[in-house]
């Protein structure tokens, strides 16, 4: 009886390993090929730079949630710059730590805001949010999760719209452009810049944006 149990255990382990390998191959095949034309640089100057030793960051919010679909919780940490409390934005830095050890830290001196705190987010988009907060949008795109952030809107300009994706082995910014978010589903993102609307989608796994 013990021998049979050992054999069944070996079979189970081998099957689990093959399943993980298949899942990894599947994720590799659906990895998003980024389009650098859709990723604008965050504002910085001689003083407003993330490595400025005069800046002190402190935590305003933290979330523990699985971002790369492996049933292990990852970390999202939102930081504020001390002394920036009266400037636009609820937080100015996001740090994402995946369970595999990869880290993305991004600072936005324009400030990221809550939903509808001068950056309007459609109700249909809010309903898709997989995380209980009005600071971040977590939803599905191309069989992977993406994280949306919304920047302060200055005057008549569009606010900066940022999306971070997790189809690779590390978090990556896939979109960072001044646009309004109109609609989103698992296959496309609709944005608007002044009077022009654009559709963001994948063509042969490459992220593209076309005017519609």
PDB file of C-alpha atoms in Angstrom:
ATOM      1  CA  UNK A   1       0.000   0.000   0.000  1.00  0.00           C
ATOM      2  CA  UNK A   2       2.843   2.397   0.862  1.00  0.00           C
ATOM      3  CA  UNK A   3       4.459   1.686  -2.518  1.00  0.00           C
ATOM      4  CA  UNK A   4       1.220   2.571  -4.341  1.00  0.00           C
ATOM      5  CA  UNK A   5       0.887   5.805  -2.401  1.00  0.00           C
ATOM      6  CA  UNK A   6       4.485   6.736  -3.276  1.00  0.00           C
ATOM      7  CA  UNK A   7       3.852   6.034  -6.972  1.00  0.00           C
ATOM      8  CA  UNK A   8       0.683   8.149  -6.947  1.00  0.00           C
ATOM      9  CA  UNK A   9       2.563  10.960  -5.207  1.00  0.00           C
ATOM     10  CA  UNK A  10       5.305  10.907  -7.854  1.00  0.00           C
ATOM     11  CA  UNK A  11       2.700  10.996 -10.633  1.00  0.00           C
ATOM     12  CA  UNK A  12       0.970  13.952  -8.961  1.00  0.00           C
ATOM     13  CA  UNK A  13       4.241  15.903  -8.656  1.00  0.00           C
ATOM     14  CA  UNK A  14       5.202  15.241 -12.288  1.00  0.00           C
ATOM     15  CA  UNK A  15       1.748  16.273 -13.491  1.00  0.00           C
ATOM     16  CA  UNK A  16       1.895  19.489 -11.451  1.00  0.00           C
ATOM     17  CA  UNK A  17       5.303  20.359 -12.897  1.00  0.00           C
ATOM     18  CA  UNK A  18       4.094  19.780 -16.459  1.00  0.00           C
ATOM     19  CA  UNK A  19       1.047  21.937 -15.756  1.00  0.00           C
ATOM     20  CA  UNK A  20       3.215  24.795 -14.476  1.00  0.00           C
ATOM     21  CA  UNK A  21       5.469  24.542 -17.538  1.00  0.00           C
ATOM     22  CA  UNK A  22       2.429  24.703 -19.805  1.00  0.00           C
ATOM     23  CA  UNK A  23       1.114  27.756 -17.942  1.00  0.00           C
ATOM     24  CA  UNK A  24       4.479  29.491 -18.243  1.00  0.00           C
ATOM     25  CA  UNK A  25       4.633  28.802 -21.978  1.00  0.00           C
ATOM     26  CA  UNK A  26       1.114  30.149 -22.331  1.00  0.00           C
ATOM     27  CA  UNK A  27       2.070  33.364 -20.515  1.00  0.00           C
ATOM     28  CA  UNK A  28       5.133  33.741 -22.736  1.00  0.00           C
ATOM     29  CA  UNK A  29       2.970  33.502 -25.840  1.00  0.00           C
ATOM     30  CA  UNK A  30       0.619  36.255 -24.626  1.00  0.00           C
ATOM     31  CA  UNK A  31       3.340  38.620 -23.411  1.00  0.00           C
ATOM     32  CA  UNK A  32       2.555  42.162 -24.481  1.00  0.00           C
ATOM     33  CA  UNK A  33       5.075  43.775 -26.808  1.00  0.00           C
ATOM     34  CA  UNK A  34       5.245  47.365 -25.622  1.00  0.00           C
ATOM     35  CA  UNK A  35       4.992  50.359 -27.930  1.00  0.00           C
ATOM     36  CA  UNK A  36       7.348  53.121 -26.810  1.00  0.00           C
ATOM     37  CA  UNK A  37       5.325  55.689 -28.775  1.00  0.00           C
ATOM     38  CA  UNK A  38       2.588  55.239 -26.166  1.00  0.00           C
ATOM     39  CA  UNK A  39       4.848  55.854 -23.176  1.00  0.00           C
ATOM     40  CA  UNK A  40       5.645  59.501 -22.499  1.00  0.00           C
ATOM     41  CA  UNK A  41       8.288  60.438 -19.972  1.00  0.00           C
ATOM     42  CA  UNK A  42       7.136  61.577 -16.546  1.00  0.00           C
ATOM     43  CA  UNK A  43       7.946  65.209 -15.826  1.00  0.00           C
ATOM     44  CA  UNK A  44      11.212  65.915 -14.051  1.00  0.00           C
ATOM     45  CA  UNK A  45      13.676  68.763 -13.769  1.00  0.00           C
ATOM     46  CA  UNK A  46      16.767  69.640 -11.767  1.00  0.00           C
ATOM     47  CA  UNK A  47      14.856  69.565  -8.477  1.00  0.00           C
ATOM     48  CA  UNK A  48      11.827  67.384  -9.226  1.00  0.00           C
ATOM     49  CA  UNK A  49      13.587  64.069  -9.623  1.00  0.00           C
ATOM     50  CA  UNK A  50      12.955  60.880  -7.671  1.00  0.00           C
ATOM     51  CA  UNK A  51      16.540  60.588  -6.431  1.00  0.00           C
ATOM     52  CA  UNK A  52      16.596  64.082  -4.939  1.00  0.00           C
ATOM     53  CA  UNK A  53      18.044  63.512  -1.418  1.00  0.00           C
ATOM     54  CA  UNK A  54      15.932  66.383  -0.072  1.00  0.00           C
ATOM     55  CA  UNK A  55      12.710  64.412  -0.661  1.00  0.00           C
ATOM     56  CA  UNK A  56      11.316  62.186   2.078  1.00  0.00           C
ATOM     57  CA  UNK A  57       8.642  59.667   1.077  1.00  0.00           C
ATOM     58  CA  UNK A  58       6.054  58.215   3.435  1.00  0.00           C
ATOM     59  CA  UNK A  59       3.394  55.572   2.909  1.00  0.00           C
ATOM     60  CA  UNK A  60      -0.234  56.602   2.487  1.00  0.00           C
ATOM     61  CA  UNK A  61      -1.759  53.288   1.387  1.00  0.00           C
ATOM     62  CA  UNK A  62      -0.779  49.669   0.775  1.00  0.00           C
ATOM     63  CA  UNK A  63      -2.587  46.805  -0.966  1.00  0.00           C
ATOM     64  CA  UNK A  64      -1.847  43.076  -0.999  1.00  0.00           C
ATOM     65  CA  UNK A  65      -3.276  41.400  -4.106  1.00  0.00           C
ATOM     66  CA  UNK A  66      -2.239  38.838  -6.717  1.00  0.00           C
ATOM     67  CA  UNK A  67      -1.151  40.770  -9.804  1.00  0.00           C
ATOM     68  CA  UNK A  68       0.503  38.068 -11.937  1.00  0.00           C
ATOM     69  CA  UNK A  69      -2.123  35.326 -11.513  1.00  0.00           C
ATOM     70  CA  UNK A  70      -0.059  32.793  -9.571  1.00  0.00           C
ATOM     71  CA  UNK A  71      -2.215  32.762  -6.429  1.00  0.00           C
ATOM     72  CA  UNK A  72       0.486  34.588  -4.428  1.00  0.00           C
ATOM     73  CA  UNK A  73      -0.200  38.088  -3.165  1.00  0.00           C
ATOM     74  CA  UNK A  74       1.967  40.949  -4.392  1.00  0.00           C
ATOM     75  CA  UNK A  75       2.332  44.436  -2.912  1.00  0.00           C
ATOM     76  CA  UNK A  76       1.231  47.862  -4.143  1.00  0.00           C
ATOM     77  CA  UNK A  77       2.560  50.732  -2.036  1.00  0.00           C
ATOM     78  CA  UNK A  78       1.485  54.342  -2.541  1.00  0.00           C
ATOM     79  CA  UNK A  79       3.836  57.016  -1.209  1.00  0.00           C
ATOM     80  CA  UNK A  80       3.575  60.752  -0.699  1.00  0.00           C
ATOM     81  CA  UNK A  81       6.412  63.264  -0.620  1.00  0.00           C
ATOM     82  CA  UNK A  82       6.615  65.046   2.695  1.00  0.00           C
ATOM     83  CA  UNK A  83       5.852  68.712   2.125  1.00  0.00           C
ATOM     84  CA  UNK A  84       3.735  68.024  -0.988  1.00  0.00           C
ATOM     85  CA  UNK A  85       0.490  67.598   0.971  1.00  0.00           C
ATOM     86  CA  UNK A  86      -0.972  70.855  -0.373  1.00  0.00           C
ATOM     87  CA  UNK A  87       0.028  70.098  -3.969  1.00  0.00           C
ATOM     88  CA  UNK A  88      -2.354  68.324  -6.381  1.00  0.00           C
ATOM     89  CA  UNK A  89      -2.511  64.553  -5.946  1.00  0.00           C
ATOM     90  CA  UNK A  90      -3.169  62.052  -3.167  1.00  0.00           C
ATOM     91  CA  UNK A  91       0.133  60.277  -3.809  1.00  0.00           C
ATOM     92  CA  UNK A  92       3.184  60.941  -5.954  1.00  0.00           C
ATOM     93  CA  UNK A  93       4.913  57.575  -6.043  1.00  0.00           C
ATOM     94  CA  UNK A  94       3.860  53.976  -6.611  1.00  0.00           C
ATOM     95  CA  UNK A  95       5.963  50.953  -5.759  1.00  0.00           C
ATOM     96  CA  UNK A  96       4.948  47.492  -6.970  1.00  0.00           C
ATOM     97  CA  UNK A  97       6.662  44.403  -5.553  1.00  0.00           C
ATOM     98  CA  UNK A  98       5.952  41.037  -7.156  1.00  0.00           C
ATOM     99  CA  UNK A  99       6.451  37.748  -5.329  1.00  0.00           C
ATOM    100  CA  UNK A 100       9.367  36.888  -7.658  1.00  0.00           C
ATOM    101  CA  UNK A 101      11.363  39.820  -6.278  1.00  0.00           C
ATOM    102  CA  UNK A 102      10.893  42.254  -9.182  1.00  0.00           C
ATOM    103  CA  UNK A 103      10.104  45.844  -8.202  1.00  0.00           C
ATOM    104  CA  UNK A 104       8.792  48.844 -10.118  1.00  0.00           C
ATOM    105  CA  UNK A 105       9.048  52.281  -8.501  1.00  0.00           C
ATOM    106  CA  UNK A 106       7.654  55.262 -10.372  1.00  0.00           C
ATOM    107  CA  UNK A 107       7.342  58.876  -9.230  1.00  0.00           C
ATOM    108  CA  UNK A 108       4.836  61.295 -10.755  1.00  0.00           C
ATOM    109  CA  UNK A 109       5.336  64.882  -9.603  1.00  0.00           C
ATOM    110  CA  UNK A 110       2.054  65.937 -11.246  1.00  0.00           C
ATOM    111  CA  UNK A 111       0.284  63.815  -8.631  1.00  0.00           C
ATOM    112  CA  UNK A 112      -2.065  60.825  -8.940  1.00  0.00           C
ATOM    113  CA  UNK A 113      -5.647  61.395  -7.801  1.00  0.00           C
ATOM    114  CA  UNK A 114      -8.789  59.574  -6.704  1.00  0.00           C
ATOM    115  CA  UNK A 115     -11.490  58.712  -9.219  1.00  0.00           C
ATOM    116  CA  UNK A 116     -13.375  61.867 -10.249  1.00  0.00           C
ATOM    117  CA  UNK A 117     -11.081  64.088  -8.174  1.00  0.00           C
ATOM    118  CA  UNK A 118     -10.880  66.319 -11.275  1.00  0.00           C
ATOM    119  CA  UNK A 119      -9.982  63.292 -13.491  1.00  0.00           C
ATOM    120  CA  UNK A 120     -13.362  61.827 -14.462  1.00  0.00           C
ATOM    121  CA  UNK A 121     -13.620  58.022 -14.582  1.00  0.00           C
ATOM    122  CA  UNK A 122     -16.702  56.503 -16.280  1.00  0.00           C
ATOM    123  CA  UNK A 123     -19.053  54.464 -14.082  1.00  0.00           C
ATOM    124  CA  UNK A 124     -18.729  51.494 -16.452  1.00  0.00           C
ATOM    125  CA  UNK A 125     -14.985  51.507 -15.804  1.00  0.00           C
ATOM    126  CA  UNK A 126     -15.316  51.835 -12.021  1.00  0.00           C
ATOM    127  CA  UNK A 127     -17.532  48.740 -11.917  1.00  0.00           C
ATOM    128  CA  UNK A 128     -14.690  46.646 -13.354  1.00  0.00           C
ATOM    129  CA  UNK A 129     -12.318  47.503 -10.531  1.00  0.00           C
ATOM    130  CA  UNK A 130     -10.983  44.340  -8.847  1.00  0.00           C
ATOM    131  CA  UNK A 131      -9.564  46.214  -5.873  1.00  0.00           C
ATOM    132  CA  UNK A 132     -11.579  48.064  -3.260  1.00  0.00           C
ATOM    133  CA  UNK A 133     -10.266  51.610  -3.692  1.00  0.00           C
ATOM    134  CA  UNK A 134     -10.873  54.805  -5.635  1.00  0.00           C
ATOM    135  CA  UNK A 135      -7.137  55.406  -6.035  1.00  0.00           C
ATOM    136  CA  UNK A 136      -6.323  52.648  -8.529  1.00  0.00           C
ATOM    137  CA  UNK A 137      -8.077  50.693 -11.265  1.00  0.00           C
ATOM    138  CA  UNK A 138      -7.261  46.980 -11.466  1.00  0.00           C
ATOM    139  CA  UNK A 139      -8.865  45.169 -14.395  1.00  0.00           C
ATOM    140  CA  UNK A 140      -8.237  42.623 -17.179  1.00  0.00           C
ATOM    141  CA  UNK A 141      -6.664  43.216 -20.583  1.00  0.00           C
ATOM    142  CA  UNK A 142      -5.375  40.545 -22.966  1.00  0.00           C
ATOM    143  CA  UNK A 143      -5.677  37.803 -20.304  1.00  0.00           C
ATOM    144  CA  UNK A 144      -3.455  39.727 -17.914  1.00  0.00           C
ATOM    145  CA  UNK A 145      -4.159  42.255 -15.197  1.00  0.00           C
ATOM    146  CA  UNK A 146      -3.445  45.931 -15.736  1.00  0.00           C
ATOM    147  CA  UNK A 147      -3.305  48.720 -13.198  1.00  0.00           C
ATOM    148  CA  UNK A 148      -4.622  52.174 -14.105  1.00  0.00           C
ATOM    149  CA  UNK A 149      -3.605  55.465 -12.468  1.00  0.00           C
ATOM    150  CA  UNK A 150      -5.020  58.941 -13.073  1.00  0.00           C
ATOM    151  CA  UNK A 151      -3.135  62.224 -12.799  1.00  0.00           C
ATOM    152  CA  UNK A 152      -4.264  65.683 -11.864  1.00  0.00           C
ATOM    153  CA  UNK A 153      -5.833  67.585 -14.764  1.00  0.00           C
ATOM    154  CA  UNK A 154      -4.349  71.037 -15.280  1.00  0.00           C
ATOM    155  CA  UNK A 155      -6.530  73.728 -16.908  1.00  0.00           C
ATOM    156  CA  UNK A 156      -8.055  72.496 -20.206  1.00  0.00           C
ATOM    157  CA  UNK A 157      -5.344  69.897 -20.794  1.00  0.00           C
ATOM    158  CA  UNK A 158      -5.998  66.154 -20.608  1.00  0.00           C
ATOM    159  CA  UNK A 159      -4.834  64.400 -17.462  1.00  0.00           C
ATOM    160  CA  UNK A 160      -2.013  61.879 -17.628  1.00  0.00           C
ATOM    161  CA  UNK A 161      -3.350  58.315 -17.960  1.00  0.00           C
ATOM    162  CA  UNK A 162      -1.002  55.549 -16.839  1.00  0.00           C
ATOM    163  CA  UNK A 163      -1.377  51.777 -17.232  1.00  0.00           C
ATOM    164  CA  UNK A 164       0.982  49.170 -15.763  1.00  0.00           C
ATOM    165  CA  UNK A 165       0.840  45.593 -17.047  1.00  0.00           C
ATOM    166  CA  UNK A 166       2.000  42.213 -15.704  1.00  0.00           C
ATOM    167  CA  UNK A 167       2.298  39.895 -18.714  1.00  0.00           C
ATOM    168  CA  UNK A 168       6.092  39.691 -18.303  1.00  0.00           C
ATOM    169  CA  UNK A 169       8.044  38.567 -15.246  1.00  0.00           C
ATOM    170  CA  UNK A 170       8.066  42.142 -13.956  1.00  0.00           C
ATOM    171  CA  UNK A 171       5.624  45.067 -13.809  1.00  0.00           C
ATOM    172  CA  UNK A 172       5.988  47.377 -16.816  1.00  0.00           C
ATOM    173  CA  UNK A 173       4.454  50.707 -17.779  1.00  0.00           C
ATOM    174  CA  UNK A 174       2.580  50.025 -21.020  1.00  0.00           C
ATOM    175  CA  UNK A 175       0.811  53.372 -21.487  1.00  0.00           C
ATOM    176  CA  UNK A 176       1.553  56.870 -20.202  1.00  0.00           C
ATOM    177  CA  UNK A 177      -0.049  59.678 -22.174  1.00  0.00           C
ATOM    178  CA  UNK A 178      -2.305  62.672 -21.522  1.00  0.00           C
ATOM    179  CA  UNK A 179      -5.732  61.328 -22.445  1.00  0.00           C
ATOM    180  CA  UNK A 180      -9.207  60.800 -21.021  1.00  0.00           C
ATOM    181  CA  UNK A 181     -10.275  57.211 -20.376  1.00  0.00           C
ATOM    182  CA  UNK A 182     -13.609  56.502 -22.089  1.00  0.00           C
ATOM    183  CA  UNK A 183     -14.018  52.738 -22.085  1.00  0.00           C
ATOM    184  CA  UNK A 184     -12.103  49.561 -21.353  1.00  0.00           C
ATOM    185  CA  UNK A 185     -12.672  45.824 -21.748  1.00  0.00           C
ATOM    186  CA  UNK A 186     -10.538  42.701 -22.074  1.00  0.00           C
ATOM    187  CA  UNK A 187      -9.580  43.432 -25.692  1.00  0.00           C
ATOM    188  CA  UNK A 188      -9.448  47.221 -26.055  1.00  0.00           C
ATOM    189  CA  UNK A 189      -9.065  50.564 -24.319  1.00  0.00           C
ATOM    190  CA  UNK A 190     -10.848  53.634 -25.693  1.00  0.00           C
ATOM    191  CA  UNK A 191      -9.319  57.027 -24.914  1.00  0.00           C
ATOM    192  CA  UNK A 192      -9.941  60.593 -25.978  1.00  0.00           C
ATOM    193  CA  UNK A 193      -7.611  63.544 -26.524  1.00  0.00           C
ATOM    194  CA  UNK A 194      -9.619  66.724 -26.952  1.00  0.00           C
ATOM    195  CA  UNK A 195     -12.101  65.856 -29.769  1.00  0.00           C
ATOM    196  CA  UNK A 196     -10.258  62.789 -31.085  1.00  0.00           C
ATOM    197  CA  UNK A 197     -10.920  59.227 -29.900  1.00  0.00           C
ATOM    198  CA  UNK A 198      -8.395  56.398 -30.052  1.00  0.00           C
ATOM    199  CA  UNK A 199      -8.566  52.624 -29.704  1.00  0.00           C
ATOM    200  CA  UNK A 200      -5.708  50.840 -27.956  1.00  0.00           C
ATOM    201  CA  UNK A 201      -5.511  47.116 -28.621  1.00  0.00           C
ATOM    202  CA  UNK A 202      -3.144  44.280 -29.405  1.00  0.00           C
ATOM    203  CA  UNK A 203      -2.248  43.254 -32.937  1.00  0.00           C
ATOM    204  CA  UNK A 204      -0.043  40.176 -33.009  1.00  0.00           C
ATOM    205  CA  UNK A 205       0.694  40.786 -29.316  1.00  0.00           C
ATOM    206  CA  UNK A 206       1.988  44.332 -30.002  1.00  0.00           C
ATOM    207  CA  UNK A 207       0.238  47.246 -28.365  1.00  0.00           C
ATOM    208  CA  UNK A 208      -1.150  49.670 -30.948  1.00  0.00           C
ATOM    209  CA  UNK A 209      -3.235  52.846 -30.911  1.00  0.00           C
ATOM    210  CA  UNK A 210      -5.419  53.946 -33.806  1.00  0.00           C
ATOM    211  CA  UNK A 211      -7.681  56.948 -34.228  1.00  0.00           C
ATOM    212  CA  UNK A 212     -11.370  56.014 -34.516  1.00  0.00           C
TER     213      UNK A 212
END
